[in-house]
């Protein structure tokens, strides 16, 4: 099947896509973000419906270049390197202190340097800064935010021990970064060996 053709009202078409827990979003050639699916937590955009079977434009987001979608939150990396998030915020998913949802439900993430890559999963989000660092925020129950204490972290913090990163990907409870030299570093939940270190213990340190 194909997504309803009203995913873009400018005629420029979609150039990027991401899927979350029960929703999906696309970026158009004009930098808009359109989302559809489950929206009870606001993950389809400020003022959106609890469910939308057709794409709807996210109000207030422009210049998007990449997306990171979690279980019930959404984040867009913008062309200037900043990040905007919306949706669930019980665990700091929006990059602000949990429960302090900004007016209108759209949050510009503060305290993170300009980014070039983004990924989200479940209740956390990570970005690669333009300087090659990895920064994360949200839920931290299994060390998926890196070597920091606490069950949540907002505003964002740097994952200590990683430099020269070019991409990051977030799993449900862990994360991995690709470095410019081709090496990989992973951290967080390791119950299924997802850190690739021949062990099964969680590791908050990459």
mmCIF file of C-alpha atoms in Angstrom:
data_model
loop_
_atom_site.group_PDB
_atom_site.id
_atom_site.type_symbol
_atom_site.label_atom_id
_atom_site.label_comp_id
_atom_site.label_asym_id
_atom_site.label_seq_id
_atom_site.Cartn_x
_atom_site.Cartn_y
_atom_site.Cartn_z
ATOM 1 C CA UNK A 1 0.000 0.000 0.000
ATOM 2 C CA UNK A 2 1.079 3.593 -0.378
ATOM 3 C CA UNK A 3 0.871 6.396 2.124
ATOM 4 C CA UNK A 4 -1.841 8.943 1.358
ATOM 5 C CA UNK A 5 -0.565 11.432 -1.204
ATOM 6 C CA UNK A 6 -1.242 14.451 1.012
ATOM 7 C CA UNK A 7 2.028 13.817 2.862
ATOM 8 C CA UNK A 8 3.239 17.073 1.301
ATOM 9 C CA UNK A 9 1.251 20.106 0.217
ATOM 10 C CA UNK A 10 4.175 21.699 -1.635
ATOM 11 C CA UNK A 11 4.646 19.067 -4.301
ATOM 12 C CA UNK A 12 8.287 18.486 -3.320
ATOM 13 C CA UNK A 13 7.724 14.934 -2.047
ATOM 14 C CA UNK A 14 9.260 13.026 0.877
ATOM 15 C CA UNK A 15 13.040 12.749 1.256
ATOM 16 C CA UNK A 16 13.349 10.992 4.639
ATOM 17 C CA UNK A 17 11.353 8.699 6.898
ATOM 18 C CA UNK A 18 11.470 7.126 10.370
ATOM 19 C CA UNK A 19 9.219 4.808 12.370
ATOM 20 C CA UNK A 20 8.520 4.782 16.104
ATOM 21 C CA UNK A 21 6.621 2.505 18.443
ATOM 22 C CA UNK A 22 3.262 2.884 16.681
ATOM 23 C CA UNK A 23 3.755 5.964 14.512
ATOM 24 C CA UNK A 24 5.840 7.147 11.579
ATOM 25 C CA UNK A 25 7.018 10.499 10.265
ATOM 26 C CA UNK A 26 8.451 11.760 6.990
ATOM 27 C CA UNK A 27 10.510 14.786 5.977
ATOM 28 C CA UNK A 28 9.552 16.575 2.796
ATOM 29 C CA UNK A 29 11.887 18.252 0.357
ATOM 30 C CA UNK A 30 10.831 21.585 1.821
ATOM 31 C CA UNK A 31 11.917 20.542 5.345
ATOM 32 C CA UNK A 32 8.467 19.981 6.808
ATOM 33 C CA UNK A 33 7.648 16.955 9.002
ATOM 34 C CA UNK A 34 4.457 14.934 8.513
ATOM 35 C CA UNK A 35 3.393 12.170 10.936
ATOM 36 C CA UNK A 36 0.701 9.489 11.211
ATOM 37 C CA UNK A 37 -0.301 6.580 13.459
ATOM 38 C CA UNK A 38 -0.728 6.616 17.243
ATOM 39 C CA UNK A 39 -0.713 10.074 18.783
ATOM 40 C CA UNK A 40 -2.121 9.844 22.301
ATOM 41 C CA UNK A 41 1.105 11.250 23.782
ATOM 42 C CA UNK A 42 1.431 14.036 21.237
ATOM 43 C CA UNK A 43 4.005 12.203 19.110
ATOM 44 C CA UNK A 44 2.255 13.312 15.912
ATOM 45 C CA UNK A 45 2.802 16.958 16.802
ATOM 46 C CA UNK A 46 1.420 19.680 19.081
ATOM 47 C CA UNK A 47 -2.371 19.630 19.171
ATOM 48 C CA UNK A 48 -2.546 16.422 17.137
ATOM 49 C CA UNK A 49 -5.192 13.726 17.383
ATOM 50 C CA UNK A 50 -4.888 10.555 19.459
ATOM 51 C CA UNK A 51 -4.759 8.622 16.192
ATOM 52 C CA UNK A 52 -4.395 9.645 12.571
ATOM 53 C CA UNK A 53 -4.595 7.187 9.702
ATOM 54 C CA UNK A 54 -3.393 9.856 7.263
ATOM 55 C CA UNK A 55 -0.286 12.064 7.462
ATOM 56 C CA UNK A 56 -0.609 15.462 9.124
ATOM 57 C CA UNK A 57 1.939 18.254 9.153
ATOM 58 C CA UNK A 58 3.727 18.931 12.454
ATOM 59 C CA UNK A 59 3.102 22.576 13.235
ATOM 60 C CA UNK A 60 6.122 24.654 14.162
ATOM 61 C CA UNK A 61 8.803 22.431 12.599
ATOM 62 C CA UNK A 62 10.715 23.715 9.583
ATOM 63 C CA UNK A 63 14.076 22.939 8.012
ATOM 64 C CA UNK A 64 14.168 19.308 9.187
ATOM 65 C CA UNK A 65 16.953 17.102 7.795
ATOM 66 C CA UNK A 66 16.676 13.908 9.902
ATOM 67 C CA UNK A 67 14.297 12.211 12.338
ATOM 68 C CA UNK A 68 14.539 10.105 15.494
ATOM 69 C CA UNK A 69 11.334 8.426 16.709
ATOM 70 C CA UNK A 70 10.881 6.627 20.021
ATOM 71 C CA UNK A 71 8.003 4.648 21.418
ATOM 72 C CA UNK A 72 5.844 7.758 21.960
ATOM 73 C CA UNK A 73 8.062 10.756 21.201
ATOM 74 C CA UNK A 74 9.499 12.282 18.058
ATOM 75 C CA UNK A 75 12.580 14.424 17.414
ATOM 76 C CA UNK A 76 13.720 16.295 14.330
ATOM 77 C CA UNK A 77 17.280 17.366 13.572
ATOM 78 C CA UNK A 78 17.103 20.754 11.885
ATOM 79 C CA UNK A 79 19.392 22.220 9.265
ATOM 80 C CA UNK A 80 21.105 24.530 11.755
ATOM 81 C CA UNK A 81 22.097 21.546 13.933
ATOM 82 C CA UNK A 82 19.445 22.144 16.593
ATOM 83 C CA UNK A 83 16.925 19.504 17.694
ATOM 84 C CA UNK A 84 13.179 19.863 18.286
ATOM 85 C CA UNK A 85 11.148 17.153 20.062
ATOM 86 C CA UNK A 86 7.493 16.525 20.845
ATOM 87 C CA UNK A 87 5.366 13.808 22.439
ATOM 88 C CA UNK A 88 5.863 11.833 25.659
ATOM 89 C CA UNK A 89 8.099 13.443 28.278
ATOM 90 C CA UNK A 90 7.700 11.315 31.422
ATOM 91 C CA UNK A 91 11.370 10.272 31.210
ATOM 92 C CA UNK A 92 12.862 13.452 29.810
ATOM 93 C CA UNK A 93 12.343 12.440 26.175
ATOM 94 C CA UNK A 94 11.927 16.085 25.151
ATOM 95 C CA UNK A 95 15.307 17.059 26.580
ATOM 96 C CA UNK A 96 13.739 19.020 29.441
ATOM 97 C CA UNK A 97 13.097 18.142 33.085
ATOM 98 C CA UNK A 98 10.375 15.435 33.034
ATOM 99 C CA UNK A 99 6.876 16.849 33.316
ATOM 100 C CA UNK A 100 7.861 20.370 32.295
ATOM 101 C CA UNK A 101 6.419 20.195 28.785
ATOM 102 C CA UNK A 102 6.951 23.521 26.998
ATOM 103 C CA UNK A 103 3.883 25.514 26.004
ATOM 104 C CA UNK A 104 2.370 24.056 22.848
ATOM 105 C CA UNK A 105 4.120 20.704 23.319
ATOM 106 C CA UNK A 106 7.067 21.433 20.986
ATOM 107 C CA UNK A 107 10.461 21.545 22.713
ATOM 108 C CA UNK A 108 13.700 22.923 21.287
ATOM 109 C CA UNK A 109 16.328 20.789 23.038
ATOM 110 C CA UNK A 110 18.683 23.032 25.006
ATOM 111 C CA UNK A 111 22.186 22.244 26.217
ATOM 112 C CA UNK A 112 23.278 20.099 23.283
ATOM 113 C CA UNK A 113 25.823 21.311 20.681
ATOM 114 C CA UNK A 114 24.903 21.500 16.978
ATOM 115 C CA UNK A 115 24.329 17.950 15.721
ATOM 116 C CA UNK A 116 24.786 16.043 12.458
ATOM 117 C CA UNK A 117 23.106 12.702 13.221
ATOM 118 C CA UNK A 118 20.179 11.580 15.403
ATOM 119 C CA UNK A 119 18.549 8.355 16.585
ATOM 120 C CA UNK A 120 15.815 7.559 19.112
ATOM 121 C CA UNK A 121 14.361 4.396 20.622
ATOM 122 C CA UNK A 122 11.799 3.699 23.335
ATOM 123 C CA UNK A 123 12.349 6.533 25.825
ATOM 124 C CA UNK A 124 15.704 8.086 24.912
ATOM 125 C CA UNK A 125 17.397 9.978 22.090
ATOM 126 C CA UNK A 126 21.038 10.405 21.063
ATOM 127 C CA UNK A 127 22.773 12.727 18.621
ATOM 128 C CA UNK A 128 26.259 13.055 17.165
ATOM 129 C CA UNK A 129 27.566 16.584 17.503
ATOM 130 C CA UNK A 130 29.317 18.274 14.615
ATOM 131 C CA UNK A 131 32.508 17.833 16.648
ATOM 132 C CA UNK A 132 32.077 14.019 16.770
ATOM 133 C CA UNK A 133 30.770 13.690 20.342
ATOM 134 C CA UNK A 134 27.674 11.691 21.329
ATOM 135 C CA UNK A 135 25.014 13.340 23.495
ATOM 136 C CA UNK A 136 21.938 11.576 24.901
ATOM 137 C CA UNK A 137 18.878 12.315 27.018
ATOM 138 C CA UNK A 138 15.786 10.542 28.378
ATOM 139 C CA UNK A 139 15.485 7.229 30.236
ATOM 140 C CA UNK A 140 18.663 5.696 31.642
ATOM 141 C CA UNK A 141 17.540 2.531 33.434
ATOM 142 C CA UNK A 142 20.138 0.318 31.723
ATOM 143 C CA UNK A 143 22.937 2.808 31.152
ATOM 144 C CA UNK A 144 21.783 3.662 27.636
ATOM 145 C CA UNK A 145 22.714 7.325 28.138
ATOM 146 C CA UNK A 146 26.335 6.478 28.847
ATOM 147 C CA UNK A 147 28.340 6.553 32.070
ATOM 148 C CA UNK A 148 26.043 8.709 34.199
ATOM 149 C CA UNK A 149 24.017 7.900 37.295
ATOM 150 C CA UNK A 150 20.263 8.148 37.606
ATOM 151 C CA UNK A 151 17.177 6.745 35.946
ATOM 152 C CA UNK A 152 16.671 9.727 33.644
ATOM 153 C CA UNK A 153 18.717 12.579 32.237
ATOM 154 C CA UNK A 154 17.431 15.916 31.022
ATOM 155 C CA UNK A 155 18.790 18.209 29.774
ATOM 156 C CA UNK A 156 21.152 16.193 27.522
ATOM 157 C CA UNK A 157 24.618 15.063 28.573
ATOM 158 C CA UNK A 158 27.688 13.841 26.742
ATOM 159 C CA UNK A 159 28.524 10.130 26.532
ATOM 160 C CA UNK A 160 32.041 10.235 27.953
ATOM 161 C CA UNK A 161 34.639 8.137 26.172
ATOM 162 C CA UNK A 162 33.492 8.609 22.578
ATOM 163 C CA UNK A 163 35.204 10.889 20.077
ATOM 164 C CA UNK A 164 35.308 11.007 16.296
ATOM 165 C CA UNK A 165 31.755 9.692 15.966
ATOM 166 C CA UNK A 166 30.022 9.974 12.602
ATOM 167 C CA UNK A 167 26.738 8.184 13.379
ATOM 168 C CA UNK A 168 24.754 6.877 16.330
ATOM 169 C CA UNK A 169 21.934 4.366 16.577
ATOM 170 C CA UNK A 170 19.702 3.812 19.587
ATOM 171 C CA UNK A 171 18.273 0.419 20.466
ATOM 172 C CA UNK A 172 15.475 -0.167 22.953
ATOM 173 C CA UNK A 173 17.794 -0.009 25.964
ATOM 174 C CA UNK A 174 21.266 0.401 24.468
ATOM 175 C CA UNK A 175 23.152 2.530 21.948
ATOM 176 C CA UNK A 176 26.033 2.185 19.495
ATOM 177 C CA UNK A 177 28.228 4.723 17.712
ATOM 178 C CA UNK A 178 30.226 4.424 14.501
ATOM 179 C CA UNK A 179 33.540 6.299 14.577
ATOM 180 C CA UNK A 180 35.403 7.855 11.660
ATOM 181 C CA UNK A 181 38.125 5.194 11.885
ATOM 182 C CA UNK A 182 35.560 2.430 11.342
ATOM 183 C CA UNK A 183 35.468 1.224 14.949
ATOM 184 C CA UNK A 184 32.249 0.726 16.901
ATOM 185 C CA UNK A 185 31.425 1.546 20.526
ATOM 186 C CA UNK A 186 28.286 0.370 22.352
ATOM 187 C CA UNK A 187 26.813 0.859 25.817
ATOM 188 C CA UNK A 188 23.713 0.097 27.885
ATOM 189 C CA UNK A 189 21.727 -3.137 28.205
ATOM 190 C CA UNK A 190 23.681 -6.283 27.303
ATOM 191 C CA UNK A 191 21.329 -9.073 28.352
ATOM 192 C CA UNK A 192 21.406 -10.519 24.836
ATOM 193 C CA UNK A 193 25.011 -9.673 23.999
ATOM 194 C CA UNK A 194 23.983 -6.568 22.071
ATOM 195 C CA UNK A 195 27.169 -4.724 23.091
ATOM 196 C CA UNK A 196 29.297 -7.213 21.137
ATOM 197 C CA UNK A 197 31.892 -7.634 23.897
ATOM 198 C CA UNK A 198 31.434 -11.389 24.503
ATOM 199 C CA UNK A 199 29.764 -10.654 27.850
ATOM 200 C CA UNK A 200 26.213 -10.292 29.149
ATOM 201 C CA UNK A 201 26.582 -7.607 31.831
ATOM 202 C CA UNK A 202 25.197 -4.134 31.193
ATOM 203 C CA UNK A 203 27.823 -1.483 30.587
ATOM 204 C CA UNK A 204 27.198 2.227 31.070
ATOM 205 C CA UNK A 205 30.729 2.985 29.857
ATOM 206 C CA UNK A 206 31.058 2.631 26.054
#
